[in-house]
Amino acid sequence: MLAMLDSEVAPATTLKPRMHTSPINMSTTSVTSFTVDTGIYEGQKPGTSGLRKAVKIFQQEHYTENFVQAILQALGDQLSGCTLVVGGDGRFYGKEAVNKIIRIAAANGVRKLIIGQNGILSTPAVSTIIRKYKTQGGIVLTASHNPGGPDADFGIKFNCDNGGPAPDNITNKIYEITKTLESYKIIPDISVDIDKIQNISIKVDGKPFTIDIIDSVKDYLELMKEIFDFASIKKLLHGSADKPAFKVLIDSMNGVTGPYVKRIFSTELGVDDTSLVNITPLEDFGGLHPDPNLTYAKDLVNAIKQGPYDFGAAFDGDGDRNMILGKKAFFVTPSDSLAVLAANLKLIPYFQKTGIKGFARSMPTAAAIDRVAAKYGVQFFEVPTGWKYFGNLMDAKDLSLCGEESFGTGSDHIREKDGIWACLAWLNVIAGLGKSVEDILLDHWKIYGRNFFTRYDYENCNAVSADKMIQYIEISIQKPAFIGKKLQYEGKEYVVKRADNYSYTDPVDGSKTAKQGLRILFEDGSRIIFRLSGTGSSGATIRMYIDSYENDPATFVKDAQLVLKPLINIALEISELHQHIGRDAPTVIT
Ligand code: G16
């Protein structure tokens, strides 16, 4: 058996099919599968959310085929006769990957594939369709917020039958299979026009196989209309005799949400097309880095700063992240966004029907929502970074609303975070409260106090140096003398209460997840957290998170970077970040 590294291409001579049939197309009604010998690619280990690598790595001979075969094999008994959803964010290599999945799924005994037209399905739409049609899962073709194009990134992620990203036990199983795979099954040269809505049925190895190419937006739109009060949002957007129209600017960053934004905001809610920007999905996102934050969505930030807009929203490549802005680009941190929605959830029809079961956030997310949970006596959970950790809680009916500092917000309507949902939730809440975004935040802080939060990202660092830095911090903070230590910067003092490498036990199935980030917790509730990103495709990305609570109203309007300066500097000193990776400044600050 041949072992290949990510960057190595398998010699074609070792990879001949065992059997050969003549090429077929979908006018052929009966076809036969065959098996192709393959070699092993090392490093097909899914990260925080699926396998993300450079396009050129996925383009290597048999690389994508191997991983798809491993996903299917991991389905075990569920594979034969199952239905799977397939779609992605429209990035380069997506259509090619859809066709490979069709050929491999058909040969592996899958009964039916539901595929978004043009290969387009947002990540939340995949989750919606898996749940609505009760399929055994879905394959999502996305590298999320990472740039796209021939020289950028691609990704493949498996979602389970609950509609959520596969948990660790499944992704570990997929990875184990990739390490021993000797062959994959395929029907070569099936050609399906995935740009056309159609239903195709053939026989594969004597068994029925169906491909349903569906409208990418319809099912998701129907769900949004069930959840939100579209009539009151429409009234807000268009104004009335005594209220001016509420002007919005929505930016899809040339990602997958374009068609969804067009149908929801233009067709359904009547928003003028000039207020919907970058709504054509492009294979390279038009050169944008489709990550909705203050750095990468700066065109939206500038347009809102200078324009007449009351509200702005941007979404990432695959449509699960969101950024919310108020007038003059007043920035709502994802942690505050989550807390404000939690405090006002009862304004949304869906939660009036379902009730509020619980709230949750990922560990590095600022603790603003904790205070809302405490006030209303709602159960609260803290989980590791990764949306997959919310799924069990939702399935156990313990969780209604959750979110992450990484611009993810969502609810139990599906099992993925959901950018457009978050935007509609905000508009529904604004319509209900009749206040500006800024006033909603100021009022919220008056009641709960403010968690100041920032995240520093150091992208593309040397992986060895980054690992060394994490080890260095871990050793330093685990020395007994570290607890109780007084750390100072410019007169501000913080006393260390606790420090550890965060681990989590899932309250539903008891599964344990260790080493999820280094935490330094201070007496006053402030926190410094370090972890390595699990979504990058090359080198290492170091994330440094700072969370500090203030209840003095005089501080509420202050700039977060100023308020957090002492803690930021303490974090840089403890980690010796500059000495380890030689960087003076982060790549992105949020
Ligand atoms: C994924 C996960 C999120 C996670 C984020 C950042 O988001 O679904 O739960 O917070 O990655 O992860 P990391 O800090 O490891 O890079 P997405 O939008 O990239 O799928």
XYZ file of C-alpha atoms and ligand atoms in Angstrom:
610
model
C 0.000 0.000 0.000
C 1.195 3.497 -0.841
C 1.375 6.299 1.720
C 1.193 9.850 0.433
C 1.519 13.172 2.154
C -0.968 15.971 1.453
C 1.358 17.558 -0.995
C 2.343 14.424 -2.853
C 0.569 13.152 -5.926
C 0.082 9.419 -6.213
C 1.856 7.815 -9.182
C -0.928 7.088 -11.657
C 0.466 3.666 -12.597
C -0.488 2.208 -9.204
C -4.072 3.383 -9.445
C -5.594 1.509 -12.351
C -9.220 0.390 -12.085
C -9.703 -3.319 -11.472
C -12.441 -3.525 -14.047
C -13.462 -1.318 -16.922
C -16.790 -0.388 -18.447
C -17.443 2.046 -21.256
C -18.360 5.636 -20.336
C -22.016 6.261 -19.574
C -24.251 9.259 -19.187
C -27.568 9.693 -17.486
C -29.563 8.627 -20.523
C -28.309 5.136 -19.733
C -30.867 3.634 -17.378
C -28.792 0.829 -15.936
C -25.111 0.978 -14.960
C -22.544 -1.060 -13.082
C -20.134 0.175 -10.437
C -16.492 -0.775 -10.232
C -13.612 -0.477 -7.840
C -10.478 1.645 -8.148
C -7.283 0.860 -6.251
C -6.004 3.889 -4.408
C -3.193 4.935 -2.092
C -3.403 6.574 1.300
C -3.140 10.310 1.753
C -1.921 11.310 5.175
C -3.488 14.284 6.917
C -7.161 13.795 5.973
C -8.125 14.634 9.547
C -11.181 16.897 9.792
C -10.585 20.043 11.883
C -13.044 22.216 13.830
C -15.538 21.847 11.001
C -14.601 19.411 8.231
C -11.513 18.845 6.092
C -10.157 22.193 4.834
C -7.130 22.322 2.553
C -5.821 24.170 -0.480
C -7.759 23.440 -3.688
C -4.575 22.026 -5.196
C -4.470 19.362 -2.504
C -8.081 18.312 -3.213
C -7.279 18.257 -6.954
C -4.647 15.546 -6.534
C -5.556 12.266 -8.122
C -7.936 10.306 -5.844
C -7.613 12.762 -2.927
C -11.268 13.880 -2.972
C -12.475 10.396 -3.935
C -10.671 8.856 -0.943
C -12.229 11.276 1.514
C -15.744 10.883 0.085
C -15.390 7.080 0.181
C -14.287 7.349 3.830
C -17.329 9.483 4.696
C -19.640 6.939 3.084
C -17.963 3.961 4.750
C -18.238 5.708 8.114
C -22.023 5.562 7.662
C -21.765 1.808 8.234
C -25.154 0.080 8.203
C -26.897 3.329 7.295
C -25.129 3.574 3.918
C -27.064 1.092 1.823
C -30.282 2.678 0.540
C -29.706 6.017 2.279
C -30.531 9.555 1.121
C -27.923 12.308 1.357
C -28.023 16.053 0.707
C -25.159 17.586 -1.298
C -24.315 21.241 -1.853
C -21.821 23.938 -1.117
C -20.924 27.588 -1.122
C -20.246 27.851 -4.856
C -16.488 28.135 -4.522
C -13.985 26.917 -7.118
C -13.864 23.107 -7.450
C -17.367 22.782 -5.938
C -19.119 21.553 -9.086
C -16.347 19.086 -9.830
C -16.629 17.745 -6.291
C -20.437 17.391 -6.614
C -19.943 15.254 -9.713
C -17.374 13.086 -7.962
C -19.789 12.605 -5.054
C -22.573 11.579 -7.468
C -20.319 8.946 -9.071
C -19.032 7.562 -5.774
C -22.344 7.690 -3.883
C -24.149 5.861 -6.676
C -21.525 3.119 -6.665
C -21.706 2.726 -2.885
C -25.407 1.903 -2.721
C -26.768 5.365 -1.819
C -30.439 5.404 -2.860
C -30.941 9.113 -3.423
C -29.003 12.392 -3.566
C -30.734 15.742 -3.040
C -28.494 18.371 -4.652
C -28.837 22.157 -4.723
C -29.164 23.663 -8.212
C -25.713 24.696 -9.509
C -24.283 22.786 -6.544
C -25.341 25.719 -4.352
C -26.652 25.197 -0.830
C -25.768 27.360 2.139
C -24.609 25.444 5.208
C -27.833 26.355 7.085
C -29.868 25.248 4.042
C -28.145 21.832 4.053
C -29.095 21.445 7.702
C -32.677 22.531 6.939
C -33.056 20.029 4.083
C -31.512 17.114 6.021
C -34.025 17.702 8.816
C -37.044 18.415 6.615
C -36.648 15.322 4.425
C -35.244 13.184 7.266
C -32.189 12.130 5.270
C -29.269 10.182 6.734
C -27.015 13.232 6.422
C -25.347 15.518 3.944
C -22.027 16.494 2.423
C -21.222 20.210 2.526
C -18.629 21.548 0.107
C -17.151 24.597 1.759
C -14.105 26.063 3.398
C -16.469 28.550 5.045
C -14.880 31.988 5.438
C -11.535 30.980 3.873
C -10.865 32.595 0.465
C -11.788 30.670 -2.709
C -10.312 30.165 -6.177
C -7.731 27.878 -7.789
C -4.999 29.105 -5.435
C -7.162 29.263 -2.320
C -9.098 26.786 -0.175
C -11.686 24.058 -0.492
C -13.372 21.910 2.115
C -15.615 18.885 2.623
C -17.728 18.393 5.719
C -20.145 15.643 6.712
C -23.366 16.511 8.526
C -25.322 13.812 10.359
C -29.022 12.952 10.260
C -29.800 15.612 12.878
C -28.540 18.218 10.350
C -25.461 19.111 12.392
C -21.731 18.800 11.753
C -20.453 15.317 12.532
C -19.281 15.036 16.144
C -15.745 13.921 17.053
C -16.569 10.195 17.201
C -17.734 10.266 13.546
C -14.937 12.509 12.231
C -12.403 10.293 14.021
C -13.977 7.262 12.343
C -13.724 8.960 8.925
C -10.081 9.799 9.600
C -9.288 6.226 10.665
C -10.816 4.931 7.431
C -8.679 7.326 5.341
C -5.589 5.812 6.975
C -6.291 2.294 5.709
C -8.295 2.846 2.534
C -7.162 0.617 -0.343
C -9.850 1.320 -2.910
C -13.018 3.268 -3.635
C -16.129 2.449 -5.656
C -17.192 4.563 -8.601
C -19.282 4.803 -11.717
C -17.060 6.810 -14.041
C -18.334 9.405 -16.459
C -21.857 9.803 -15.122
C -22.612 13.294 -16.312
C -25.459 15.204 -14.710
C -26.435 18.766 -15.519
C -26.615 20.097 -11.949
C -27.521 23.585 -13.199
C -30.997 22.348 -14.118
C -33.771 21.546 -11.614
C -34.657 17.952 -12.481
C -35.179 14.464 -11.148
C -33.202 11.573 -12.612
C -33.692 7.897 -11.817
C -31.471 5.053 -12.971
C -30.514 1.580 -11.841
C -27.067 1.016 -10.381
C -26.002 -2.595 -9.968
C -29.688 -3.443 -10.368
C -30.851 -1.112 -7.566
C -32.694 2.223 -7.966
C -30.661 5.443 -7.686
C -32.237 8.909 -7.843
C -30.800 12.397 -8.165
C -33.037 15.323 -7.236
C -31.655 18.694 -8.325
C -33.665 21.163 -6.242
C -34.245 24.895 -5.867
C -31.486 25.923 -3.428
C -33.615 28.512 -1.598
C -37.199 27.212 -1.327
C -37.022 24.994 1.778
C -34.899 27.488 3.713
C -37.185 30.392 2.820
C -40.231 28.436 3.995
C -38.544 27.747 7.331
C -37.626 31.414 7.854
C -41.237 32.405 7.183
C -42.401 29.951 9.855
C -39.919 31.333 12.407
C -40.159 35.104 12.011
C -42.844 37.737 11.820
C -42.247 38.791 8.202
C -45.171 41.253 8.303
C -43.687 43.273 11.178
C -40.186 43.158 9.637
C -41.669 44.436 6.366
C -43.425 47.254 8.210
C -40.151 48.209 9.907
C -38.258 48.238 6.614
C -40.818 50.304 4.741
C -41.875 52.661 7.540
C -45.355 53.984 8.258
C -47.110 57.349 8.607
C -45.343 58.058 11.917
C -42.092 56.126 11.388
C -39.462 56.538 8.679
C -38.300 53.475 6.756
C -35.524 51.525 8.498
C -32.701 51.448 5.977
C -30.604 48.293 5.729
C -27.504 47.330 3.756
C -26.895 43.584 3.357
C -23.571 42.199 2.074
C -23.268 38.583 0.894
C -19.532 38.993 0.228
C -20.006 37.127 -3.116
C -20.718 33.987 -1.116
C -23.560 31.504 -1.130
C -26.131 33.710 0.636
C -26.657 35.848 -2.506
C -29.647 33.884 -3.869
C -31.142 33.570 -0.371
C -30.752 37.295 0.309
C -32.312 38.139 -3.050
C -35.406 35.965 -2.447
C -35.864 36.853 1.225
C -34.971 40.533 1.309
C -35.905 41.616 -2.209
C -38.792 39.346 -3.278
C -40.385 38.726 0.143
C -39.542 41.869 2.104
C -39.345 44.351 -0.767
C -35.883 45.738 0.022
C -34.454 47.738 -2.872
C -31.805 45.803 -4.836
C -29.305 48.640 -4.331
C -29.313 47.761 -0.622
C -28.250 44.174 -1.319
C -24.591 43.973 -2.341
C -22.262 41.222 -3.581
C -25.204 38.859 -4.021
C -23.899 36.800 -6.926
C -21.981 33.746 -5.665
C -18.548 33.776 -7.305
C -16.041 30.921 -7.395
C -13.325 33.158 -5.943
C -15.703 35.431 -3.959
C -14.545 38.206 -6.305
C -11.198 38.173 -4.517
C -12.851 38.934 -1.168
C -11.955 37.123 2.029
C -15.565 36.210 2.833
C -15.322 36.527 6.613
C -17.821 39.004 8.069
C -15.700 40.934 10.535
C -14.440 44.512 10.853
C -11.285 43.732 8.854
C -12.565 41.674 5.942
C -16.000 43.330 5.603
C -14.562 46.848 5.696
C -16.425 47.945 2.539
C -19.705 47.372 4.356
C -18.380 49.106 7.479
C -17.329 52.165 5.428
C -20.591 52.275 3.462
C -22.595 52.232 6.691
C -20.344 54.793 8.369
C -20.872 57.214 5.500
C -24.378 56.319 4.385
C -27.950 56.769 5.620
C -28.243 53.200 6.893
C -29.762 52.164 10.235
C -28.529 48.591 10.036
C -25.963 46.459 8.243
C -25.322 42.745 8.026
C -22.713 40.614 6.288
C -22.416 36.851 5.887
C -19.501 34.530 5.188
C -18.835 32.254 2.212
C -21.169 29.428 3.266
C -23.742 31.601 5.043
C -23.428 30.431 8.622
C -21.587 33.458 10.063
C -22.962 36.962 10.474
C -21.858 40.432 11.488
C -24.417 42.979 12.728
C -23.874 46.755 12.577
C -26.042 49.673 13.673
C -26.154 53.258 12.398
C -22.718 54.784 11.649
C -21.325 51.230 11.772
C -21.981 50.744 15.508
C -20.450 47.283 15.956
C -22.349 44.585 17.837
C -19.876 41.975 19.070
C -21.090 38.422 18.409
C -21.119 37.820 22.178
C -23.374 40.854 22.732
C -25.517 39.916 19.753
C -26.174 36.557 21.384
C -26.999 38.120 24.761
C -29.372 40.701 23.273
C -31.221 38.055 21.273
C -31.433 35.885 24.396
C -32.977 38.733 26.381
C -35.548 39.425 23.637
C -36.245 35.967 22.278
C -39.910 36.131 23.192
C -40.465 38.711 20.443
C -39.836 35.987 17.847
C -42.867 33.828 16.952
C -40.864 30.561 16.836
C -39.842 30.879 20.499
C -43.355 31.933 21.514
C -44.389 28.502 20.219
C -41.445 26.368 21.374
C -40.588 28.081 24.663
C -37.028 28.762 25.815
C -35.224 25.573 26.805
C -31.697 26.788 27.454
C -28.835 29.004 26.324
C -25.249 28.121 25.433
C -22.011 29.628 24.182
C -18.592 28.321 23.268
C -15.915 28.635 25.934
C -13.990 31.603 24.437
C -17.205 33.586 23.798
C -17.691 36.497 26.220
C -19.901 35.685 29.167
C -22.643 38.260 28.385
C -25.313 35.603 27.778
C -24.532 33.957 31.142
C -26.060 36.998 32.857
C -29.255 36.820 30.792
C -29.583 33.118 31.617
C -29.115 33.878 35.317
C -31.703 36.693 35.288
C -34.389 34.569 33.638
C -33.475 31.310 35.386
C -32.793 29.616 32.030
C -30.354 26.678 32.031
C -26.982 27.538 30.535
C -24.132 25.536 28.964
C -20.538 26.292 28.026
C -19.059 24.054 25.281
C -15.762 23.882 23.363
C -15.286 25.834 20.122
C -17.224 24.127 17.321
C -20.915 24.172 16.475
C -20.957 20.369 16.647
C -20.915 20.584 20.454
C -24.348 22.262 20.562
C -26.101 19.481 18.627
C -26.544 16.945 21.437
C -27.998 19.604 23.748
C -30.504 20.636 21.099
C -31.439 17.049 20.291
C -32.036 16.480 24.030
C -34.341 19.546 23.984
C -32.103 21.369 26.463
C -31.070 24.243 24.217
C -32.883 26.949 22.223
C -30.281 29.613 21.452
C -26.504 29.510 21.221
C -23.586 31.330 19.720
C -19.882 31.839 19.377
C -17.530 34.771 19.331
C -16.505 33.672 15.820
C -19.594 35.418 14.391
C -21.870 32.408 14.774
C -25.415 32.683 16.107
C -28.237 30.186 15.823
C -31.038 28.238 17.402
C -32.568 24.789 17.503
C -34.498 25.459 14.266
C -31.571 23.648 12.582
C -28.217 22.236 13.760
C -25.884 24.807 12.162
C -25.254 28.422 12.942
C -27.235 30.598 10.605
C -26.233 34.031 9.270
C -29.504 35.065 7.608
C -31.477 33.750 10.606
C -29.410 36.037 12.882
C -30.070 39.039 10.654
C -33.826 38.325 10.557
C -33.814 37.728 14.336
C -32.292 41.169 14.854
C -34.806 42.816 12.512
C -37.669 41.011 14.296
C -36.357 42.232 17.676
C -35.828 45.801 16.406
C -39.374 45.810 14.984
C -40.665 44.649 18.368
C -38.661 47.096 20.501
C -38.904 50.077 18.140
C -35.365 51.207 19.036
C -32.071 51.676 17.206
C -29.356 49.015 17.429
C -27.204 51.297 19.591
C -30.035 52.084 22.013
C -30.856 48.386 22.325
C -27.239 47.711 23.332
C -27.021 50.674 25.736
C -30.260 49.594 27.434
C -29.006 46.007 27.624
C -25.732 47.055 29.286
C -27.652 49.229 31.795
C -29.446 46.102 32.976
C -26.673 43.494 32.726
C -23.373 45.400 32.659
C -21.002 45.049 29.708
C -18.605 42.248 28.840
C -15.823 43.908 26.874
C -14.363 41.398 24.450
C -11.676 41.227 21.828
C -9.988 38.495 19.816
C -6.507 38.805 18.323
C -5.758 36.436 15.425
C -2.187 35.738 14.336
C -2.685 33.970 11.011
C -0.237 31.817 9.100
C 2.322 31.423 11.883
C 5.047 28.816 11.843
C 3.242 25.720 13.200
C 6.212 24.484 15.255
C 6.689 27.892 16.923
C 2.964 28.174 17.623
C 2.932 24.715 19.255
C 5.960 25.664 21.332
C 4.250 28.824 22.502
C 1.135 26.925 23.587
C 3.315 24.413 25.468
C 5.234 27.270 27.092
C 2.025 28.952 28.306
C 0.597 25.662 29.539
C 3.698 24.893 31.615
C 3.762 28.458 33.030
C 0.103 28.580 34.055
C 0.126 25.117 35.600
C 2.854 25.975 38.116
C 1.177 26.036 41.557
C 2.564 29.527 42.230
C 0.624 30.911 39.256
C -2.673 30.673 41.151
C -3.127 33.796 43.277
C -0.492 35.662 41.300
C -1.104 39.408 40.881
C -0.604 40.553 37.294
C -0.362 44.275 36.649
C -0.274 46.687 33.740
C -0.383 50.490 34.003
C -1.832 50.419 37.506
C -4.554 47.851 36.776
C -4.175 44.602 38.726
C -5.693 41.177 38.077
C -5.453 38.245 40.490
C -5.306 34.749 38.977
C -8.107 32.570 40.336
C -7.736 29.495 38.145
C -5.810 28.356 35.069
C -6.191 25.193 32.986
C -6.469 23.560 29.605
C -10.233 23.487 29.086
C -11.922 20.106 28.874
C -15.591 19.290 28.384
C -17.865 16.420 29.273
C -20.996 16.320 27.152
C -23.906 16.270 29.613
C -26.038 14.212 27.222
C -23.783 11.313 26.204
C -20.912 11.703 28.667
C -18.283 11.955 25.905
C -15.132 13.823 26.927
C -13.169 16.382 24.914
C -9.829 17.551 26.295
C -7.281 20.280 25.494
C -9.734 22.814 24.093
C -7.865 25.995 24.977
C -5.717 27.486 27.727
C -7.731 29.539 30.188
C -6.551 32.056 32.746
C -9.478 33.074 34.921
C -9.179 36.082 37.227
C -10.851 36.911 40.544
C -13.037 39.620 38.946
C -14.393 37.261 36.245
C -12.057 38.513 33.497
C -10.530 35.837 31.266
C -7.561 35.374 28.933
C -7.753 32.417 26.548
C -5.294 31.024 24.025
C -5.986 28.349 21.460
C -4.919 27.261 18.000
C -7.527 27.516 15.251
C -8.828 24.272 13.782
C -10.070 25.817 10.524
C -6.938 27.125 8.836
C -5.494 25.379 5.795
C -1.816 26.216 6.155
C 0.543 27.054 9.021
C -1.037 27.826 12.379
C -3.443 30.537 13.470
C -3.093 31.588 17.105
C -6.219 33.028 18.692
C -5.965 35.168 21.826
C -9.307 36.017 23.465
C -9.835 38.660 26.154
C -13.090 39.006 28.105
C -13.626 41.517 30.897
C -16.789 42.541 32.717
C -17.581 46.143 33.721
C -20.721 47.367 35.500
C -19.856 51.051 35.775
C -22.142 52.830 33.245
C -19.383 55.397 32.608
C -17.314 52.696 30.888
C -20.091 51.343 28.643
C -19.450 53.732 25.766
C -15.679 53.370 25.903
C -13.657 51.755 23.146
C -13.121 48.038 23.898
C -9.443 48.133 22.879
C -8.782 50.894 25.440
C -10.684 49.201 28.243
C -8.960 45.885 27.536
C -5.455 47.286 27.010
C -4.100 46.150 30.414
C -5.357 42.574 29.962
C -4.158 42.442 26.339
C -0.678 43.429 27.440
C -0.708 40.974 30.338
C -1.677 38.225 27.862
C 1.141 39.179 25.487
C 3.610 39.127 28.371
C 2.490 35.780 29.812
C 2.658 34.113 26.387
C 5.879 35.795 25.250
C 4.082 35.867 21.934
C 6.498 38.206 20.213
C 9.507 36.135 21.282
C 7.857 32.928 20.093
C 6.426 33.908 16.730
C 8.109 37.225 15.990
C 4.888 39.154 15.389
C 4.345 42.697 16.663
C 0.685 42.889 15.695
C -2.172 40.488 14.983
C -3.501 39.879 11.471
C -7.090 40.511 12.526
C -8.589 42.169 15.610
C -12.254 41.666 16.380
C -16.157 26.832 12.437
C -16.971 26.190 13.512
C -17.230 27.165 14.617
C -15.920 27.722 15.139
C -15.148 28.339 13.998
C -13.769 28.829 14.388
O -16.872 27.856 11.833
O -18.207 25.749 13.003
O -17.932 26.505 15.610
O -16.138 28.668 16.130
O -14.974 27.373 12.988
O -12.986 27.746 14.691
P -11.438 27.904 14.904
O -11.269 28.912 15.991
O -10.992 26.531 15.275
O -10.845 28.416 13.612
P -16.948 27.988 10.250
O -17.805 29.176 10.007
O -15.518 28.184 9.807
O -17.519 26.698 9.768
